[in-house]
Structure formats: C-alpha cells, structure tokens
Amino acid sequence: MSGNESPELGQADVDRSVRQVCANGICMQTNVVEAKLDEGNIQEAESALREGLSLNFEEARALLGRLEYQRGNVEGALRVFDGIDLQAAIQRMQPSVTEKQPSKKGRTKSIESVPGVSQHAAGLVLEAIYLKAKSLQKLGRLTDAAHECLSVLDAVEKIFDSGIPDVLVENKLQETVSHAVELLPELWKQAGSYSEAMSAYRRALLSQWNLDNDCCARIQKAFAVFLLYSGVEVCPPSLAVQIDGSYVPRNNLEEAILLLMILMRKVYLGKIKWDPSVLEHLTFALSVCGQTSVLAKQLEEVMPGVLNRIDRWRSLALCYFAAGQNKNALSLLRKSLHKHEEPDDVLSLVLASRICSEDVFLAAEGVKYAQRAITNAEGSNEHLKGVGLRVLGLCLGKQAKVATSDFERSQLQSEALKSLDGAMALEHENSDLMFELGVQYAEHRNLDVALQYARKYVDATGGSTLRGWRLLALVLSAQHRYSEAEVVTDAAFDETTKWDQGPLLRMKAKLKTSQSRYIDAVEPYRHLLSLVQAQRKSFGPFRNAPQVEEDKVNEYEVWHGLADLYSSLSHFKDAETCLEKARGLIEYSADTLYTEGMMFERQGENDKALSAYINALLVEPNHVQCKILLGSLLTKMDPGMLPLAKALLSDALRIEPTNRVAWYHLGLVHRDDGRVADAADCFQAASMLEESDPIEKFSSIL
C-alpha cells in the first residue's frame, strides 16, 4: 500500500444505512461478508475483505471484528479478535512510527516524516484491541477486559513515545485512544480493583493522550466522584508526578475538591458546557470539610443565567451562615423573600429566622419569618413545621431578653416555651431541641424539667457533646447539688479530648469556689495553664490572629479567672500579676477593668474602683456586673446618688432579670430611700433566685 492511499484508508468504516465497508478508496457491500459470518466461515469472510479492499491479515481481521461487534454479535467479534496476534502486530508497527534516526545535521525523524499508512494500521489494530475489551466487558469478563484496554494504552505509549501529536494524529486513532483512556478506570472499578482504578485515573490525567476538553472533563468528574463516594482511601500522587512548588492533595477529599474546582474553572473559561452535577459534588465536598466560604466564592463566579438567581441567593446564604457571616446571609435571604421574588419559600424563611434567633436585636424580625414558615409548611414542606416552631421559640426567647417590661418578658418567655414544646411534640428524637428546651426551662428556673431534658440530651448524644455535660452540671449546681455536679464534670473529662476540657476545668474551679474551697480551685487553673502551654507549642511561636481566635482554650479567660480567684483570697499581688497577663492578651477589656475595680474596692480605694467601673462601662455599656458594683459603690460614697444607683441597677435587671446580686443591691437602695415594701420585694426576689443560682449563666453554653 502506497502513501498516497492513506487519506482514503482512514475512512475504512461501515456505513449502516447502505451496509458498506470502505478502505483504500474502495467500497464493498457487507452482505457477502455477513453471509459467510452467519455460516461460521470466518476465514472466507476475511479473505473476501482482503481481496475486496486490498487489506493485510490484521487489517482484515480488525475490520471483520468491528463488523461483528456493530452487528451486536459480541461472542462472534471476540472469536474474530482472538484470531489476531495483536501484540505482534503492534511490535511490527512500533519501529515504523517511532523510529528516530539522527541525520547528518543532527535532526531527528519523527512521525511527521512517516507515511500516514502507519497511523492507519496502528489505528485499526488498536481499535480491535479496544473492541475486544468492550466485548469482554459485555460478557462480564471485567478483569480480562481491563487488561486488554490497558494493552491499548501501553501500545500507544510505545508507538508514540513522545506523546500523541496534537494535529498529526488521524481522527479515528485519536478517538480509539480517548475511548480506551476513559474506559480503563471504569473497568477496574467494575472489577473491584480500586487501587488499579485510581492509578488508571491518574495515568489518564497525567499522560499525554491529546484528549479533548469534554473527554478530559468526563474523566476528571468520574475520578472526583470515585474519590468522594467509593469509601476507599487512596494514597496521594507519587513524588514522580509532583512538580516543585505545586499543591499536592493529602487525601481523597482534597484531591476531589481540586478536580471539581478545575472543572468549574473550565466552565467559567468556556472550555466545557455547564454541568450542574459538578457543583452538587463540590457543594458536598466543601460542606464536609467546612469550607463553605470557598463554596460561596465558587457560587459567586457562576455566570448569571446559569443558576436560578433565588437558588443562588439561598445557597450563598447557607454558605455564609455556615461560615459565620450572618449579616451577609440575612441580606441575601431578605432579597429572596421580597414580595416580588419568593416570599413564602419555607426553607428561606426558616433559615432567616434561625439567623435572627442569634441576635436579640433581630429576634422580632425572626419571629415574623418563623410564623410565615409555619403557615406555609404544608404539603411537601409539612415536615418543616417542627423546625419552624423550634426557631420561633428561639426567636421569642431572644426577644424576651430585650423586652421593655416584666409583663412583656414573661409573656414572650411563655410563648417561647410553648413553641419549643410544640416542636418537641413533632420531633421527638431531635437532640438539639432537647438541649434548647433544657436551657429555656433552666433560665425559667424550672430546674426539675431542665434536669430531665439535660439527661435526655446526654443519653441521646451518648455523652459525646461537651455542652450536654455542661448543662447537666449547671442545672445540678443551680440545685446546690455541688458534689453531683463535680461527678458529672469528672465523667465529662473521660468523654472529651483534652482540647475540649477548658470549659470543664473552669466549671470545676467555680464549683469549688461556690463551696468556699478557694485553695482547691487553684488546681483546675493550673491544668488550664498547662493546656495553654501545650496549645502554644502545637501552633508554634508565629501564630496569626485567626489561629488565636480558634484556640480551644482561651488563655485570656484563664488568666482573668485566676485573677478573680486570687482577688477573692485577698492575694492582690498575685491577682495583679494575672491581670497583667490578661491585659497583654486583650488590652482594653471590661472584664479586666471590672476585676481591677473589685480589687481596689476591697482595698478601700473607692475612687480608683469608681474609675475602673466607669471605664469598663465605656468599653462595654451593657456589662451587668459593672453596673451592679458601680450602683452599690455610689450609694456607699454619697447618699445623694441613690437615684443614679437605682437607674444603674434597674438597667442591669433589664438586661439580666435573674441576677440575684442586682436584686439584692436594688433592695438596699430602696431601703435607704425609705421604700420598705419595694425593698422587701427585691430581697425576696434575690432570696428566691439564690436558691436556684447556677455557678455560670445558663446562656454561657449556647
């Protein structure tokens, strides 16, 4: 066969409409060949093709096998392919295509100077191996199919040792190579050979196969799906394929995210069409590892018109909410809930209400969203009614904290409990709801019911969450069952890691302090300081601000708590040393100034104490403890300050109605002002609250 016949040779194919096969510029009908195949005369059919189209043995057999495969006769095709020594044919082709002989001028002879007939011969043989693999796959012989498909790629690497050229490769040959590259990992997966599948995926993406964008994208997507959902942990890429300075994924999740983000970038650049499933997989992957801010950036880069704008707003709101950017999330939800958009979308209403439930100044807005969600929770959204009642209860509870009157506060608190109880009736097994009900009842000082819910929550979560143990210990401390509360904290130590034990150690110190065991309370703080030191070593000396904020043990709180303890023991030098440590971490803090003021007051330096309390309120205007001590100090210093002291104490009770110390000092103010009945009421309130006063505020565990 001469070189000028190569263009026609590349067109050897079966025209299904007229049942013809063409090669070397010659066409012949397939009815004669098919008749011989039907009779089982493979050799005669082969001879007919060789004579009719001027083909050699391997080419004729390859065309014959293709014809059988296209007719749906898989077993017949396999018999034809088995009659060809395909590997020997590849060996004969290899020198003719890849031979590079240096010329006198030092130049090499590459594929550009080799007649196209070699490519066509290679294409026919490689296609025969590929179709043999497909036949074996259909017959369920998956491992054999994978080995045949692997031989296609090995042969290509031998034939084109410098990679497949971009434009000089015949289309039919490139098509076969692309199909084989894509098929191999699927065959290994179907055969249950997952490590081989992983290697095949990486080989497909790292070798020079001259794949088009769509084929490469399909492989990348399939590999990402395999990494995410196969349940098989694969090893990172080998050092041989790593490039200096490049990012190397450490596990399945990172590698899958990298692949999916590459696919998203290709979409943005217009190299491939939009595939919504890619974004779905990326959403799952980034959500699993908590990188919702990265997901938000990906959503923002999607071109307008690709995603429904309300769906985009809702998804972005979820991402921002998970990343703690509540302001941005709520802004997007307000847009989606506009009267001209989707004002009755239950999911958006519930999410908006949930965000509002975390801010006392947004709680009233959240109540409206929750009520609309409950109203619209019908049909397919009926299961969200319980969620709506839950967020309604949370919003009402938050709204009660900024109520302008005791009556309004009491009414809102009752409605909050009613909503949460209604949610529990619909969602009996919701552990988060158990916890929230426990906190609500505890804040209402209904300690018996709060204790029941705290125990239910610990049982439901198997003791795996720190907040459940803390709630249980706080309720017991409010019942003055301190020894039992200590037993609970000790049990919590066994169920938590050392990095989560900071709040438990502080709680243990306060339990001992509440029993006037001040010396014993020092020991938990020593453990806390050792955790702080270990934490510093784990991060190293050059920590940035985000790392400090994410510390499991808050060093500032440790030093401040220790300063309070030493101040209670009248060890003022030690207390001052601890305060200096605390100031080194947070220079201007209301808590530090509050403790400093107490120290001055205990030492009789009232003017300095007064200055410290005022400065604390300038830093944090709603600091309840400072308002109480400032009001108390003003009455001691000047009886004419009773109205101001009364205003400060009343404001403290507006912020924190269950503060027994504020009620007590307000009673003193009323007594000094001659209002005996009001004083008696305040003292009675203080006495009742003292009977159910926890060592920490219940809201501290939210």
Short mmCIF file of N, CA, C and O in Angstrom, two decimals, residues 476-530:
data_model
loop_
_atom_site.label_atom_id
_atom_site.label_comp_id
_atom_site.label_asym_id
_atom_site.label_seq_id
_atom_site.Cartn_x
_atom_site.Cartn_y
_atom_site.Cartn_z
N LEU A 476 -27.47 21.02 88.04
CA LEU A 476 -27.20 20.46 89.36
C LEU A 476 -26.62 21.51 90.31
O LEU A 476 -26.96 21.55 91.50
N SER A 477 -25.76 22.39 89.77
CA SER A 477 -25.21 23.45 90.62
C SER A 477 -26.29 24.44 91.04
O SER A 477 -26.27 24.96 92.15
N ALA A 478 -27.25 24.68 90.14
CA ALA A 478 -28.36 25.57 90.49
C ALA A 478 -29.24 24.96 91.58
O ALA A 478 -29.89 25.68 92.34
N GLN A 479 -29.25 23.64 91.67
CA GLN A 479 -29.98 22.95 92.73
C GLN A 479 -29.12 22.75 93.97
O GLN A 479 -29.52 22.05 94.91
N HIS A 480 -27.91 23.33 93.94
CA HIS A 480 -26.94 23.25 95.04
C HIS A 480 -26.50 21.82 95.30
O HIS A 480 -26.10 21.47 96.41
N ARG A 481 -26.53 21.02 94.26
CA ARG A 481 -26.04 19.64 94.34
C ARG A 481 -24.62 19.62 93.79
O ARG A 481 -24.32 19.04 92.74
N TYR A 482 -23.73 20.28 94.52
CA TYR A 482 -22.39 20.53 94.01
C TYR A 482 -21.57 19.26 93.84
O TYR A 482 -20.81 19.11 92.87
N SER A 483 -21.70 18.34 94.79
CA SER A 483 -20.92 17.11 94.69
C SER A 483 -21.33 16.30 93.46
O SER A 483 -20.47 15.73 92.76
N GLU A 484 -22.63 16.27 93.16
CA GLU A 484 -23.10 15.58 91.96
C GLU A 484 -22.62 16.29 90.70
O GLU A 484 -22.29 15.64 89.70
N ALA A 485 -22.61 17.63 90.74
CA ALA A 485 -22.12 18.39 89.59
C ALA A 485 -20.65 18.08 89.34
O ALA A 485 -20.21 17.97 88.18
N GLU A 486 -19.87 17.90 90.41
CA GLU A 486 -18.46 17.55 90.23
C GLU A 486 -18.30 16.16 89.64
O GLU A 486 -17.41 15.91 88.81
N VAL A 487 -19.19 15.25 90.04
CA VAL A 487 -19.15 13.90 89.46
C VAL A 487 -19.43 13.97 87.96
O VAL A 487 -18.79 13.28 87.15
N VAL A 488 -20.37 14.83 87.57
CA VAL A 488 -20.70 14.99 86.16
C VAL A 488 -19.51 15.55 85.39
O VAL A 488 -19.18 15.07 84.29
N THR A 489 -18.85 16.56 85.95
CA THR A 489 -17.68 17.12 85.24
C THR A 489 -16.56 16.09 85.13
O THR A 489 -15.88 16.01 84.11
N ASP A 490 -16.39 15.27 86.17
CA ASP A 490 -15.37 14.22 86.10
C ASP A 490 -15.71 13.21 85.01
O ASP A 490 -14.83 12.73 84.28
N ALA A 491 -17.00 12.86 84.89
CA ALA A 491 -17.43 11.94 83.83
C ALA A 491 -17.21 12.56 82.46
O ALA A 491 -16.83 11.88 81.50
N ALA A 492 -17.43 13.88 82.38
CA ALA A 492 -17.24 14.57 81.09
C ALA A 492 -15.78 14.56 80.67
O ALA A 492 -15.48 14.48 79.47
N PHE A 493 -14.85 14.60 81.64
CA PHE A 493 -13.43 14.53 81.30
C PHE A 493 -13.10 13.24 80.57
O PHE A 493 -12.26 13.21 79.66
N ASP A 494 -13.75 12.15 80.96
CA ASP A 494 -13.48 10.85 80.34
C ASP A 494 -14.04 10.75 78.93
O ASP A 494 -13.60 9.90 78.14
N GLU A 495 -15.02 11.61 78.60
CA GLU A 495 -15.69 11.53 77.30
C GLU A 495 -15.21 12.58 76.31
O GLU A 495 -15.68 12.62 75.17
N THR A 496 -14.30 13.45 76.71
CA THR A 496 -13.87 14.55 75.83
C THR A 496 -12.36 14.54 75.68
O THR A 496 -11.63 14.00 76.52
N THR A 497 -11.89 15.15 74.60
CA THR A 497 -10.45 15.29 74.39
C THR A 497 -9.91 16.41 75.25
O THR A 497 -10.66 17.28 75.73
N LYS A 498 -8.60 16.44 75.45
CA LYS A 498 -8.02 17.43 76.35
C LYS A 498 -8.25 18.86 75.86
O LYS A 498 -8.38 19.79 76.66
N TRP A 499 -8.34 19.03 74.52
CA TRP A 499 -8.52 20.39 74.00
C TRP A 499 -9.91 20.92 74.27
O TRP A 499 -10.14 22.13 74.23
N ASP A 500 -10.88 20.03 74.56
CA ASP A 500 -12.24 20.47 74.84
C ASP A 500 -12.51 20.60 76.33
O ASP A 500 -13.64 20.88 76.74
N GLN A 501 -11.48 20.42 77.16
CA GLN A 501 -11.70 20.38 78.60
C GLN A 501 -11.58 21.73 79.28
O GLN A 501 -11.79 21.82 80.50
N GLY A 502 -11.27 22.78 78.52
CA GLY A 502 -11.14 24.10 79.11
C GLY A 502 -12.37 24.54 79.87
O GLY A 502 -12.30 24.89 81.07
N PRO A 503 -13.58 24.55 79.23
CA PRO A 503 -14.80 24.95 79.95
C PRO A 503 -15.08 24.07 81.16
O PRO A 503 -15.59 24.55 82.19
N LEU A 504 -14.75 22.77 81.06
CA LEU A 504 -14.99 21.87 82.18
C LEU A 504 -14.09 22.21 83.36
O LEU A 504 -14.51 22.19 84.53
N LEU A 505 -12.83 22.53 83.09
CA LEU A 505 -11.90 22.89 84.16
C LEU A 505 -12.33 24.20 84.84
O LEU A 505 -12.26 24.31 86.07
N ARG A 506 -12.78 25.18 84.03
CA ARG A 506 -13.27 26.43 84.63
C ARG A 506 -14.50 26.16 85.49
O ARG A 506 -14.66 26.74 86.57
N MET A 507 -15.36 25.28 85.00
CA MET A 507 -16.57 24.94 85.76
C MET A 507 -16.20 24.25 87.08
O MET A 507 -16.80 24.52 88.13
N LYS A 508 -15.21 23.38 87.01
CA LYS A 508 -14.78 22.68 88.22
C LYS A 508 -14.22 23.67 89.24
O LYS A 508 -14.47 23.55 90.46
N ALA A 509 -13.46 24.65 88.77
CA ALA A 509 -12.92 25.67 89.67
C ALA A 509 -14.05 26.47 90.33
O ALA A 509 -14.02 26.75 91.53
N LYS A 510 -15.07 26.81 89.56
CA LYS A 510 -16.19 27.59 90.11
C LYS A 510 -17.03 26.75 91.07
O LYS A 510 -17.59 27.28 92.04
N LEU A 511 -17.12 25.44 90.82
CA LEU A 511 -17.82 24.57 91.76
C LEU A 511 -17.12 24.56 93.11
O LEU A 511 -17.77 24.60 94.17
N LYS A 512 -15.81 24.52 93.09
CA LYS A 512 -15.06 24.52 94.34
C LYS A 512 -15.16 25.89 95.02
O LYS A 512 -15.28 25.98 96.25
N THR A 513 -15.14 26.96 94.20
CA THR A 513 -15.26 28.30 94.77
C THR A 513 -16.62 28.48 95.43
O THR A 513 -16.73 29.10 96.50
N SER A 514 -17.68 27.97 94.79
CA SER A 514 -19.03 28.11 95.35
C SER A 514 -19.17 27.39 96.67
O SER A 514 -20.07 27.69 97.46
N GLN A 515 -18.26 26.43 96.94
CA GLN A 515 -18.27 25.72 98.22
C GLN A 515 -17.20 26.28 99.16
O GLN A 515 -16.87 25.64 100.17
N SER A 516 -16.68 27.48 98.80
CA SER A 516 -15.65 28.18 99.60
C SER A 516 -14.35 27.39 99.69
O SER A 516 -13.57 27.57 100.64
N ARG A 517 -14.11 26.52 98.72
CA ARG A 517 -12.85 25.75 98.68
C ARG A 517 -11.90 26.46 97.71
O ARG A 517 -11.56 25.96 96.65
N TYR A 518 -11.48 27.65 98.11
CA TYR A 518 -10.72 28.51 97.20
C TYR A 518 -9.35 27.92 96.84
O TYR A 518 -8.91 28.01 95.69
N ILE A 519 -8.70 27.33 97.81
CA ILE A 519 -7.37 26.76 97.54
C ILE A 519 -7.49 25.61 96.54
O ILE A 519 -6.68 25.48 95.61
N ASP A 520 -8.52 24.78 96.71
CA ASP A 520 -8.72 23.67 95.78
C ASP A 520 -9.03 24.16 94.37
O ASP A 520 -8.75 23.46 93.39
N ALA A 521 -9.62 25.36 94.27
CA ALA A 521 -9.99 25.89 92.96
C ALA A 521 -8.78 26.29 92.14
O ALA A 521 -8.88 26.45 90.91
N VAL A 522 -7.62 26.46 92.79
CA VAL A 522 -6.42 26.86 92.05
C VAL A 522 -5.95 25.73 91.13
O VAL A 522 -5.44 25.98 90.03
N GLU A 523 -6.13 24.48 91.56
CA GLU A 523 -5.62 23.34 90.81
C GLU A 523 -6.18 23.26 89.38
O GLU A 523 -5.43 23.04 88.42
N PRO A 524 -7.51 23.40 89.18
CA PRO A 524 -8.02 23.37 87.80
C PRO A 524 -7.41 24.44 86.91
O PRO A 524 -7.18 24.22 85.71
N TYR A 525 -7.12 25.62 87.50
CA TYR A 525 -6.50 26.67 86.70
C TYR A 525 -5.06 26.31 86.31
O TYR A 525 -4.59 26.69 85.24
N ARG A 526 -4.39 25.55 87.15
CA ARG A 526 -3.05 25.09 86.78
C ARG A 526 -3.12 24.15 85.58
O ARG A 526 -2.29 24.21 84.67
N HIS A 527 -4.12 23.29 85.59
CA HIS A 527 -4.32 22.40 84.44
C HIS A 527 -4.63 23.21 83.19
O HIS A 527 -4.16 22.89 82.09
N LEU A 528 -5.42 24.26 83.36
CA LEU A 528 -5.75 25.12 82.21
C LEU A 528 -4.49 25.78 81.65
O LEU A 528 -4.32 25.87 80.43
N LEU A 529 -3.63 26.24 82.53
CA LEU A 529 -2.40 26.89 82.06
C LEU A 529 -1.49 25.89 81.34
O LEU A 529 -0.81 26.24 80.37
N SER A 530 -1.49 24.63 81.80
CA SER A 530 -0.69 23.63 81.09
C SER A 530 -1.26 23.36 79.70
O SER A 530 -0.51 23.13 78.74
#
